[in-house]
PDB file of C-alpha atoms and ligand atoms in Angstrom:
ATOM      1  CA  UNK P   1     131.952  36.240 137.676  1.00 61.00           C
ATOM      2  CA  UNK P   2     129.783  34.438 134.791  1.00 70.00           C
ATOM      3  CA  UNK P   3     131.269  31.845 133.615  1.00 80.00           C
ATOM      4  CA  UNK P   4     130.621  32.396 129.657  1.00 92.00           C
ATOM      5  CA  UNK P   5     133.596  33.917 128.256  1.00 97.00           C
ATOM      6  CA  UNK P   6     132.713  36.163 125.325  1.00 98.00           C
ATOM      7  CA  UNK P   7     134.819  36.144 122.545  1.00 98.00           C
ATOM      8  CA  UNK P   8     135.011  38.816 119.644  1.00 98.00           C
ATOM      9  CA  UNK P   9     136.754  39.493 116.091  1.00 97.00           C
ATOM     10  CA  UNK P  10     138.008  43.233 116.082  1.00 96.00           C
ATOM     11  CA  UNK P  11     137.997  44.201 112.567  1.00 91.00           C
ATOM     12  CA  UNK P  12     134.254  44.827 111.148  1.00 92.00           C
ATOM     13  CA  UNK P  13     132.858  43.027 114.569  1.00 96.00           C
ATOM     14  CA  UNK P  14     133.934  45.343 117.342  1.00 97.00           C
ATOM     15  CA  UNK P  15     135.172  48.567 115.061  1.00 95.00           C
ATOM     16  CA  UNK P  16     135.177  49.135 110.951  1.00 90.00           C
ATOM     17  CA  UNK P  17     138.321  47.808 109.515  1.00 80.00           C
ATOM     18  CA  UNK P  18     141.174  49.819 111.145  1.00 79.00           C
ATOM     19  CA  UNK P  19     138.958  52.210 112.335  1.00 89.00           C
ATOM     20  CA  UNK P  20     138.299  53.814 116.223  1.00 94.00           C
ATOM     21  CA  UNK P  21     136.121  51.720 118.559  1.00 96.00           C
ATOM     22  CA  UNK P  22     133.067  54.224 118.879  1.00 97.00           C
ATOM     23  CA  UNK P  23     131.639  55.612 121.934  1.00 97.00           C
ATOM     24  CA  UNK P  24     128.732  53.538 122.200  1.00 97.00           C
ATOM     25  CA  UNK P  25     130.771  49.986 121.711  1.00 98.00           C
ATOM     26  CA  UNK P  26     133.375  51.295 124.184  1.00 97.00           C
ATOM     27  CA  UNK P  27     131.059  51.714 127.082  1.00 97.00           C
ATOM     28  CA  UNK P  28     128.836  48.148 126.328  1.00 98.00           C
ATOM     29  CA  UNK P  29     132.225  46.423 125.898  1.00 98.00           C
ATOM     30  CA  UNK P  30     133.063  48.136 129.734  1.00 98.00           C
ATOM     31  CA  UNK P  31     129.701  46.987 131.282  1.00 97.00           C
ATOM     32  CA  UNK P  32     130.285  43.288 130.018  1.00 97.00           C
ATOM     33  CA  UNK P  33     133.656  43.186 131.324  1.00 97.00           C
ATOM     34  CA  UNK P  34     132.016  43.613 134.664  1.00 97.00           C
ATOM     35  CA  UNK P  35     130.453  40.350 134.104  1.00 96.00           C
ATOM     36  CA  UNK P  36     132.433  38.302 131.761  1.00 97.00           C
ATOM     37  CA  UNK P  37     135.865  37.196 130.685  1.00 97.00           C
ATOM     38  CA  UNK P  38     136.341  38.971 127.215  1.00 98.00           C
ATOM     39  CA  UNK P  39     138.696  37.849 124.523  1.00 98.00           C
ATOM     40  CA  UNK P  40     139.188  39.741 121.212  1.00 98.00           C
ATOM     41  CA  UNK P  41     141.069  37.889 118.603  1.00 96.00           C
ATOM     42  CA  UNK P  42     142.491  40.210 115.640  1.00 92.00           C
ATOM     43  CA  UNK P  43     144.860  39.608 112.865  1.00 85.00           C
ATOM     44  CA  UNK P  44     146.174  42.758 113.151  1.00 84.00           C
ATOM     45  CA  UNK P  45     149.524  43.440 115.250  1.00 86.00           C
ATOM     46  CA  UNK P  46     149.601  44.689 119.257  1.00 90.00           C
ATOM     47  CA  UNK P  47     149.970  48.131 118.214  1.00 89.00           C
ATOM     48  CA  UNK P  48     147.072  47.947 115.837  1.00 88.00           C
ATOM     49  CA  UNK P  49     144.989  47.167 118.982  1.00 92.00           C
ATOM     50  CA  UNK P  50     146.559  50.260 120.982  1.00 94.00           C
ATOM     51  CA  UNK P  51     145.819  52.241 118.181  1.00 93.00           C
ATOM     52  CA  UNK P  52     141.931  51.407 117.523  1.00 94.00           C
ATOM     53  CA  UNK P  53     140.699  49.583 120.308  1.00 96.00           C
ATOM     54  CA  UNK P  54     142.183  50.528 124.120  1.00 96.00           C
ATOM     55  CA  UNK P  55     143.001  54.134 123.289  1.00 96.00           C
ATOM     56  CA  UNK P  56     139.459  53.981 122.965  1.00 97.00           C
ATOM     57  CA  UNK P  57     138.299  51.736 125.982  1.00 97.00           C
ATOM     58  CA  UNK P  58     137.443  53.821 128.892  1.00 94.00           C
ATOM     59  CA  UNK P  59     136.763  51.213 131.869  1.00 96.00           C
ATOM     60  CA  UNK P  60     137.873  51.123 135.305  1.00 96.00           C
ATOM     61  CA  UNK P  61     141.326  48.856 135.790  1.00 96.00           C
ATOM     62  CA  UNK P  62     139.674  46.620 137.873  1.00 96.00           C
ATOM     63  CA  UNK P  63     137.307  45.427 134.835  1.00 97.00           C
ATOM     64  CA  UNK P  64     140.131  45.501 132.312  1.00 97.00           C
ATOM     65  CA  UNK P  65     141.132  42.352 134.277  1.00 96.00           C
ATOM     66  CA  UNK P  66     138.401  40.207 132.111  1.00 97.00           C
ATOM     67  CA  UNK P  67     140.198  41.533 128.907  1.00 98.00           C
ATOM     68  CA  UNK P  68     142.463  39.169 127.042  1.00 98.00           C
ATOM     69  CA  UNK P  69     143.838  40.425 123.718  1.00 98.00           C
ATOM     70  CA  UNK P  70     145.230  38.199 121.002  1.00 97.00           C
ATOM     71  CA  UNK P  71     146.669  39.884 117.833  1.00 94.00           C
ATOM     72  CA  UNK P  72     148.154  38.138 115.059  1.00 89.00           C
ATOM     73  CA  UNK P  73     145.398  35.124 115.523  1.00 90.00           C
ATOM     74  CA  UNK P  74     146.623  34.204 118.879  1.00 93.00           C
ATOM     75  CA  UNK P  75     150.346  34.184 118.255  1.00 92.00           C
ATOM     76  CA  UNK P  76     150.438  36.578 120.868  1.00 95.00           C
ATOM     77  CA  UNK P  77     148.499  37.696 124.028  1.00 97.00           C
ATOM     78  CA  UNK P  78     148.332  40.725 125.943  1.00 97.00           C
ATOM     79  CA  UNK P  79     146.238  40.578 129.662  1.00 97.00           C
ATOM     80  CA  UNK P  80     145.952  43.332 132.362  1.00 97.00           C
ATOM     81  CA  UNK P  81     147.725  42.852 135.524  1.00 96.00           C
ATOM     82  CA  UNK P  82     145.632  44.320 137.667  1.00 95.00           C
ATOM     83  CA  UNK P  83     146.876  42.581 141.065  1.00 92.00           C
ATOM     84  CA  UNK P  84     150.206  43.758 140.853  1.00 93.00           C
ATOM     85  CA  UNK P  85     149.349  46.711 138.941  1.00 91.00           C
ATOM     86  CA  UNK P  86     151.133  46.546 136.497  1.00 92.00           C
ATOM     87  CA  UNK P  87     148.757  47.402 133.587  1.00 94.00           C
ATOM     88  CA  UNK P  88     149.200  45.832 131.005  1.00 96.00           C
ATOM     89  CA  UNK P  89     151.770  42.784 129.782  1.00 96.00           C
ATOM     90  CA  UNK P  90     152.584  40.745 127.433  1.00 96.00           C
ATOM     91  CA  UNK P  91     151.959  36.920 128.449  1.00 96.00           C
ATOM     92  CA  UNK P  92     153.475  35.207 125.352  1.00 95.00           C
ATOM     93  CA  UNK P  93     154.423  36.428 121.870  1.00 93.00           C
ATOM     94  CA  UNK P  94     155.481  33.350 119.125  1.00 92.00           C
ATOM     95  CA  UNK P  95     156.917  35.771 116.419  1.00 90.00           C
ATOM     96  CA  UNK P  96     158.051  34.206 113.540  1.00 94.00           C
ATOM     97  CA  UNK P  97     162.349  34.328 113.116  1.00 95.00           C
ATOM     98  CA  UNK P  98     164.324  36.682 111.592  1.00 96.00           C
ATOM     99  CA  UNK P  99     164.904  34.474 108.747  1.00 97.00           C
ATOM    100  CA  UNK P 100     161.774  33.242 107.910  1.00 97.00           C
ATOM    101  CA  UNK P 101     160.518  36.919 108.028  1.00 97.00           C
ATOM    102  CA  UNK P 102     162.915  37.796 105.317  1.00 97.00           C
ATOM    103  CA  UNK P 103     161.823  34.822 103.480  1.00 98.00           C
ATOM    104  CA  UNK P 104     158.361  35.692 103.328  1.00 98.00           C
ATOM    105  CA  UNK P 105     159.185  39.639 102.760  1.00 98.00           C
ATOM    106  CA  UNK P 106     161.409  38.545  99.583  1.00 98.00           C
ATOM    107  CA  UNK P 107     158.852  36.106  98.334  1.00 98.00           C
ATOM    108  CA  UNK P 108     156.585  39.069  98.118  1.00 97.00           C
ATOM    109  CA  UNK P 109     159.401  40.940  96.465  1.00 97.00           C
ATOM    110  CA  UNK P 110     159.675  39.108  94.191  1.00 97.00           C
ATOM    111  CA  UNK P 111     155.446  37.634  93.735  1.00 97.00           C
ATOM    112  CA  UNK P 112     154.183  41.098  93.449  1.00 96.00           C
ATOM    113  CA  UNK P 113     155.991  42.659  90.197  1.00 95.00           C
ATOM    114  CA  UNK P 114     155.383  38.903  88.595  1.00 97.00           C
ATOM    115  CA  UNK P 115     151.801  39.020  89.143  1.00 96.00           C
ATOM    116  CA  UNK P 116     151.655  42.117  87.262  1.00 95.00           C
ATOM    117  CA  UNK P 117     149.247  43.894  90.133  1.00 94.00           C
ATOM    118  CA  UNK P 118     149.797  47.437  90.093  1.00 84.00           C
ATOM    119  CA  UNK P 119     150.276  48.888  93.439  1.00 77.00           C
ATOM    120  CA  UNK P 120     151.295  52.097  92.825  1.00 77.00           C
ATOM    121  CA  UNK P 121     150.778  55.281  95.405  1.00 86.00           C
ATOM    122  CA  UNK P 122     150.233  53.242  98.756  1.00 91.00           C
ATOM    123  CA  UNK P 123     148.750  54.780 101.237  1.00 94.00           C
ATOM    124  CA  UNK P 124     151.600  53.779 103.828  1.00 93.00           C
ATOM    125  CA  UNK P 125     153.525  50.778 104.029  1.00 93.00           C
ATOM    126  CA  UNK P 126     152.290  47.518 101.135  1.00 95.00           C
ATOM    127  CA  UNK P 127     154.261  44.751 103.310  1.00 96.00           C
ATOM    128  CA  UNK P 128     154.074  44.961 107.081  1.00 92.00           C
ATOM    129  CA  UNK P 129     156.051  42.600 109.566  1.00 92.00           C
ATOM    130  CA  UNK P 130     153.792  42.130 112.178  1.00 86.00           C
ATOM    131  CA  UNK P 131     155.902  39.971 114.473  1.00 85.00           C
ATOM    132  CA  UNK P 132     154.027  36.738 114.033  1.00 86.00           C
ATOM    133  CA  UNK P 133     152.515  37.772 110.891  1.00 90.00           C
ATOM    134  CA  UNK P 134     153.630  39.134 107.621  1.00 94.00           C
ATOM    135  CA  UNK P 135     150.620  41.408 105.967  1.00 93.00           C
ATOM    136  CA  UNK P 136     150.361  42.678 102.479  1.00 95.00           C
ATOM    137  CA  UNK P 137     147.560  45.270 101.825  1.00 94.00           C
ATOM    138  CA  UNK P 138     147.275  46.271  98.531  1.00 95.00           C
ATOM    139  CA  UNK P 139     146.872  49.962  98.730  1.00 95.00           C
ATOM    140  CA  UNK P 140     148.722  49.982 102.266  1.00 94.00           C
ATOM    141  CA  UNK P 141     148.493  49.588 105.124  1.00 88.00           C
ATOM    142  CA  UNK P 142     146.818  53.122 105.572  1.00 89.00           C
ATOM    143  CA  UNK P 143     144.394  53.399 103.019  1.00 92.00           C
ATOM    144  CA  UNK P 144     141.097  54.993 103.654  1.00 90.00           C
ATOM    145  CA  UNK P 145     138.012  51.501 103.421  1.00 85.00           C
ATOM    146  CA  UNK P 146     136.601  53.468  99.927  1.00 91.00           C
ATOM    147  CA  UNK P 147     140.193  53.250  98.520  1.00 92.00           C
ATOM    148  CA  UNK P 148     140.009  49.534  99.488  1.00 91.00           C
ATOM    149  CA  UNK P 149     136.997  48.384  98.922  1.00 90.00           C
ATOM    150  CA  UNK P 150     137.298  48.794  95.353  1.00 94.00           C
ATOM    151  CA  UNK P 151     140.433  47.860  94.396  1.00 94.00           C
ATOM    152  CA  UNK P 152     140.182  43.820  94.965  1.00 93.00           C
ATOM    153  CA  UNK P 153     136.675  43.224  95.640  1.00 91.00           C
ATOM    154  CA  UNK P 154     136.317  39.756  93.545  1.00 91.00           C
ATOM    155  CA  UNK P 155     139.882  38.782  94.878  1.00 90.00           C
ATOM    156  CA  UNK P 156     141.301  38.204  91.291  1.00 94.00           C
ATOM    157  CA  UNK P 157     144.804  40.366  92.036  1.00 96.00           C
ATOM    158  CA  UNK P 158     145.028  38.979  95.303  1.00 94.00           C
ATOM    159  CA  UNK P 159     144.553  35.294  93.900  1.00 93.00           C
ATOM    160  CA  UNK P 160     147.034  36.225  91.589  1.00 96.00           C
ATOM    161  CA  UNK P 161     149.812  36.962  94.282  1.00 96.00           C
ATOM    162  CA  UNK P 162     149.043  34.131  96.316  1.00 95.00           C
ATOM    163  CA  UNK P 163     149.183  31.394  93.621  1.00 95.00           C
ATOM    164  CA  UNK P 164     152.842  32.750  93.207  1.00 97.00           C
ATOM    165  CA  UNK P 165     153.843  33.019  96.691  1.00 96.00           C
ATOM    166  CA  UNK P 166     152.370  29.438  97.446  1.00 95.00           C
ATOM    167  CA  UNK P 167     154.639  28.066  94.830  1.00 97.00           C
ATOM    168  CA  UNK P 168     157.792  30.030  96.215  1.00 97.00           C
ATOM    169  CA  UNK P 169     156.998  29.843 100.061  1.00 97.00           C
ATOM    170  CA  UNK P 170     154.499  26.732 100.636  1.00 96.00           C
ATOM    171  CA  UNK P 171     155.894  25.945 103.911  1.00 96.00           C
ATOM    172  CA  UNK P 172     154.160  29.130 105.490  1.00 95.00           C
ATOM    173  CA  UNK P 173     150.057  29.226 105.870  1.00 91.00           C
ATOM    174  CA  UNK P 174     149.124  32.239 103.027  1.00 91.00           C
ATOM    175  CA  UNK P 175     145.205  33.817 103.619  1.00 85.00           C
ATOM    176  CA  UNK P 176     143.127  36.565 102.229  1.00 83.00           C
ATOM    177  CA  UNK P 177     141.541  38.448 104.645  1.00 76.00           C
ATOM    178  CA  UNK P 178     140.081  42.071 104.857  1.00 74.00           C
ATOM    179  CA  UNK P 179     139.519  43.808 101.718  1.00 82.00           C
ATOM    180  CA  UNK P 180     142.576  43.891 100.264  1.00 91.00           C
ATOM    181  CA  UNK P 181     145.245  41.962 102.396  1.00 90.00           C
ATOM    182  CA  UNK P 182     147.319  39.187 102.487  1.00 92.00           C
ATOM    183  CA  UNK P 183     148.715  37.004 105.664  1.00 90.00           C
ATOM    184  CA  UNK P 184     151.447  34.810 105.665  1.00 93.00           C
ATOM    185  CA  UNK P 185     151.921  32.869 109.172  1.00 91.00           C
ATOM    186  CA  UNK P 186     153.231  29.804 110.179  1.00 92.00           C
ATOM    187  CA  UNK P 187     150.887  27.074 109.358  1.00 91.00           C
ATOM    188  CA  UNK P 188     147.715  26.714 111.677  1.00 89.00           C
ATOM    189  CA  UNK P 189     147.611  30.382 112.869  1.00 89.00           C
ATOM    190  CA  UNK P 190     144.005  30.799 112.230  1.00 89.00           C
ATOM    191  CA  UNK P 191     140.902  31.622 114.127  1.00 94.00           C
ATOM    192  CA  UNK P 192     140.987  28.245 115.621  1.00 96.00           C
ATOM    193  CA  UNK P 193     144.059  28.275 116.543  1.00 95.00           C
ATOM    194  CA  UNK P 194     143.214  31.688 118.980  1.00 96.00           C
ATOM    195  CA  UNK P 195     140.580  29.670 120.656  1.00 97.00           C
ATOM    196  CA  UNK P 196     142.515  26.773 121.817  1.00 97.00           C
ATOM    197  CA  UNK P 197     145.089  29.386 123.043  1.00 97.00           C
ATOM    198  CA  UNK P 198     141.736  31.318 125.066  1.00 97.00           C
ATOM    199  CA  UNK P 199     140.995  27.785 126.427  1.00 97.00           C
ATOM    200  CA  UNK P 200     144.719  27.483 127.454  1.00 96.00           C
ATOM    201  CA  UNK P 201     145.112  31.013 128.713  1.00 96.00           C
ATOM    202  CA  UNK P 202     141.397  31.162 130.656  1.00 96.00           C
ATOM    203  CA  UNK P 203     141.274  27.561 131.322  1.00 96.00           C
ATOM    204  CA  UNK P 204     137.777  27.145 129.971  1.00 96.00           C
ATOM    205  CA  UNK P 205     136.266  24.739 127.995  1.00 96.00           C
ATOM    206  CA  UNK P 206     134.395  24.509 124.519  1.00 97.00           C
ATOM    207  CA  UNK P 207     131.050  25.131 126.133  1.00 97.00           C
ATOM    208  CA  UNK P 208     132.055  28.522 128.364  1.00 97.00           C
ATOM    209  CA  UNK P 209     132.768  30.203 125.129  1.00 98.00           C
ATOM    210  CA  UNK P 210     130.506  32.300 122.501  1.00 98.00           C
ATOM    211  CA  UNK P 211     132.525  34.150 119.110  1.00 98.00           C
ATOM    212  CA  UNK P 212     130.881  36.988 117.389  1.00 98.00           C
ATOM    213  CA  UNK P 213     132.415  37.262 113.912  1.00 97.00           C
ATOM    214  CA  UNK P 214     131.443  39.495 110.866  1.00 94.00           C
ATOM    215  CA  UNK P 215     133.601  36.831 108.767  1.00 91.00           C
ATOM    216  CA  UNK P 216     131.928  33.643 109.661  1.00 94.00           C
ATOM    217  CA  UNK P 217     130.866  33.006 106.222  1.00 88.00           C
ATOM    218  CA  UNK P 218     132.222  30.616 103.675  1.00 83.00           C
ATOM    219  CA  UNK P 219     135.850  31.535 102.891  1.00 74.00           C
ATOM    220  CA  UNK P 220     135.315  34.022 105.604  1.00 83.00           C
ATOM    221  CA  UNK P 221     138.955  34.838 108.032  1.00 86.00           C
ATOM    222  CA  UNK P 222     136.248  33.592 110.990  1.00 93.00           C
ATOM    223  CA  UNK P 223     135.540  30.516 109.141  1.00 92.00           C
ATOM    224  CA  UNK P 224     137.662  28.029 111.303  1.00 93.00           C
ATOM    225  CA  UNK P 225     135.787  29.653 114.775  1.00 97.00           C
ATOM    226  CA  UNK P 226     133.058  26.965 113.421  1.00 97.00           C
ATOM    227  CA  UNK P 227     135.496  24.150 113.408  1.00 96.00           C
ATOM    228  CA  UNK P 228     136.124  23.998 117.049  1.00 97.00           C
ATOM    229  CA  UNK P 229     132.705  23.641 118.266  1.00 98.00           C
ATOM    230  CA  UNK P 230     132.055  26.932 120.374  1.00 98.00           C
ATOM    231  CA  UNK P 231     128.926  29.006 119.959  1.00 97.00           C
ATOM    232  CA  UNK P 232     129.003  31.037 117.253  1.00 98.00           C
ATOM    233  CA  UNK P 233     127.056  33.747 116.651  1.00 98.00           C
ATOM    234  CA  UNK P 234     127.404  35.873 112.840  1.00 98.00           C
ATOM    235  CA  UNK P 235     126.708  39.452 112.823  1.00 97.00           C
ATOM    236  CA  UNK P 236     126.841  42.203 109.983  1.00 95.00           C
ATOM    237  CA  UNK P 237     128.858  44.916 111.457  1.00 95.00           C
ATOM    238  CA  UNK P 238     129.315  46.674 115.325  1.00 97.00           C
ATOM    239  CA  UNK P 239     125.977  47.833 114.821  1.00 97.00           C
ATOM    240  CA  UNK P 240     124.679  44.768 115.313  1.00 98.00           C
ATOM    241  CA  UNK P 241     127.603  43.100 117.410  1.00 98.00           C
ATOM    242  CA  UNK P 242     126.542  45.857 119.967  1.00 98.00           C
ATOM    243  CA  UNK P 243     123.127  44.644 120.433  1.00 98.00           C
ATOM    244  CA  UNK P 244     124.297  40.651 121.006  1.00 97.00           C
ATOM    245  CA  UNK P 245     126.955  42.252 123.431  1.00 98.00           C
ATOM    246  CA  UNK P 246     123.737  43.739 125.277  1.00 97.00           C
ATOM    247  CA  UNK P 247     122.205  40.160 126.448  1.00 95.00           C
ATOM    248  CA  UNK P 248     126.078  40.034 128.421  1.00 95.00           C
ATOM    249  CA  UNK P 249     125.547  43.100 130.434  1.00 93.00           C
TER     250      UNK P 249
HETATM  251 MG1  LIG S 301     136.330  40.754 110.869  1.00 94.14          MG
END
C-alpha cells in the first residue's frame, strides 16, 4: 500500500452537485483504491453519499477497505469492515443535540420570512437536519443545478439570511456553500476540521495527504483545506479531478 492518502471533496470534485458519480469516475476511483487510502469529505449527510456516490461505486470489497467517508465535514465517518465483513459501519457520528437542532431550525423560522427572500415552490425540503449539520437550500433540497444556479448566484439573499441568523444564533458556525445553501454546525466543522479527523482516523501525517477541491478558491467551502498545510491541488470539475486521480492508479 502507497503511503499517500488521497483525499477528495464530493460535490463538483468527484460528481456535479447532488448528482450520480459517472461511470468513468467510478471505475478510476476503484483502480486508486487498489493503491491508496481514499478519503472523501462532503458536507452533505451519510445518506447523501449512499445516494450519489456508493450506489454508484462498483469495486471489489477488498478495495473498499481504503475508503473512508466523512459527511457533514468530518462530524461523522463511515469505513468498510472488510475483515470481519461486515460492510460497512459507522466509526463515529458527533450529531449536534436535540435542542440545539431545534434552535437552529427555529432561528431559520423565524430569519427567513424577516429577510424577505422568497422561497416559494421548493423543490423538496428548504431546511434539512442533517445530524451534525443543519442545511438550508433555497429552492430545496431537490432542485434541479439550472433552478439553482440562478436563483442566488451573487449571494445577496443568502447574505441576507445569514446576517439575521448570526445575530439570533452566533454561538453556532453559519457558511454558504453550494449554490444556494446554508450550513449551520457547531463552530470549527469545516474542511480543516475533516483533515485532522483523516489524520486521527488513518494515522497519517500532514505530508501523506493530497485534497482535490473544486472550492479551493477565496471564500470557497475548500478554503480552510489550505490552512492545514497538506497538498492541495484545485480542479474545475470531475472532468478534470479524473485526470489528477489518473497519476494515483
Ligand atoms: Mg465542492
Amino acid at each position: 500500500m502507497n503511503t499517500k492518502v488521497i483525499v477528495c471533496d464530493l460535490d463538483g470534485t468527484l460528481a456535479p452537485s447532488k448528482s450520480a458519480l459517472e461511470p468513468s469516475m467510478a471505475h478510476i476511483i476503484c483502480q486508486v483504491l487498489k493503491k491508496h487510502r481514499f478519503a472523501i469529505i462532503s458536507g452533505g449527510s451519510h445518506e447523501q453519499f449512499i445516494k450519489q456516490f456508493l450506489s454508484h461505486l462498483v469495486c471489489e470489497d477488498r478495495y473498499l477497505a481504503n475508503l473512508y467517508l466523512f459527511p457533514t465535514n468530518g462530524s461523522a465517518c463511515y469505513v468498510f469492515d472488510y475483515e470481519h465483513n461486515l460492510g460497512w459501519k459507522k466509526l463515529y457520528d458527533e450529531q449536534l443535540t436535540v435542542d440545539e437542532r431545534k434552535k437552529i431550525k427555529d432561528a431559520f423560522g423565524r430569519a427567513i420570512p424577516a429577510s424577505g427572500v422568497v422561497t416559494e415552490e421548493p423543490f423538496g425540503e428548504i431546511v434539512e437536519d442533517r445530524g451534525g449539520q443543519i442545511t438550508f437550500s433555497g429552492r430545496g433540497q431537490e432542485a434541479p443545478l439550472d433552478v439553482k444556479s440562478v436563483w442566488d448566484p451573487d449571494q445577496t439573499k443568502r447574505r441576507k439570511i445569514v446576517d439575521l441568523l448570526k445575530l439570533e444564533i452566533p454561538e453556532f458556525e453559519i457558511r454558504m456553500g453550494g449554490a444556494t445553501s446554508i450550513d449551520v454546525t457547531h463552530p470549527g466543522i469545516t474542511k480543516a476540521y475533516a483533515i485532522g479527523k483523516i489524520k486521527e482516523v488513518l494515522g497519517v501525517s500532514t505530508e501523506d495527504i493530497v485534497f482535490i477541491g473544486d472550492a479551493l478558491y477565496s471564500g470557497g467551502n475548500d478554503e480552510s483545506a489550505k490552512e492545514t498545510g497538506v497538498e492541495c491541488v484545485a480542479v474545475s470539475g470531475p472532468t478534470e479531478t479524473e485526470k489528477v486521480l489518473a497519476i494515483y492508479i
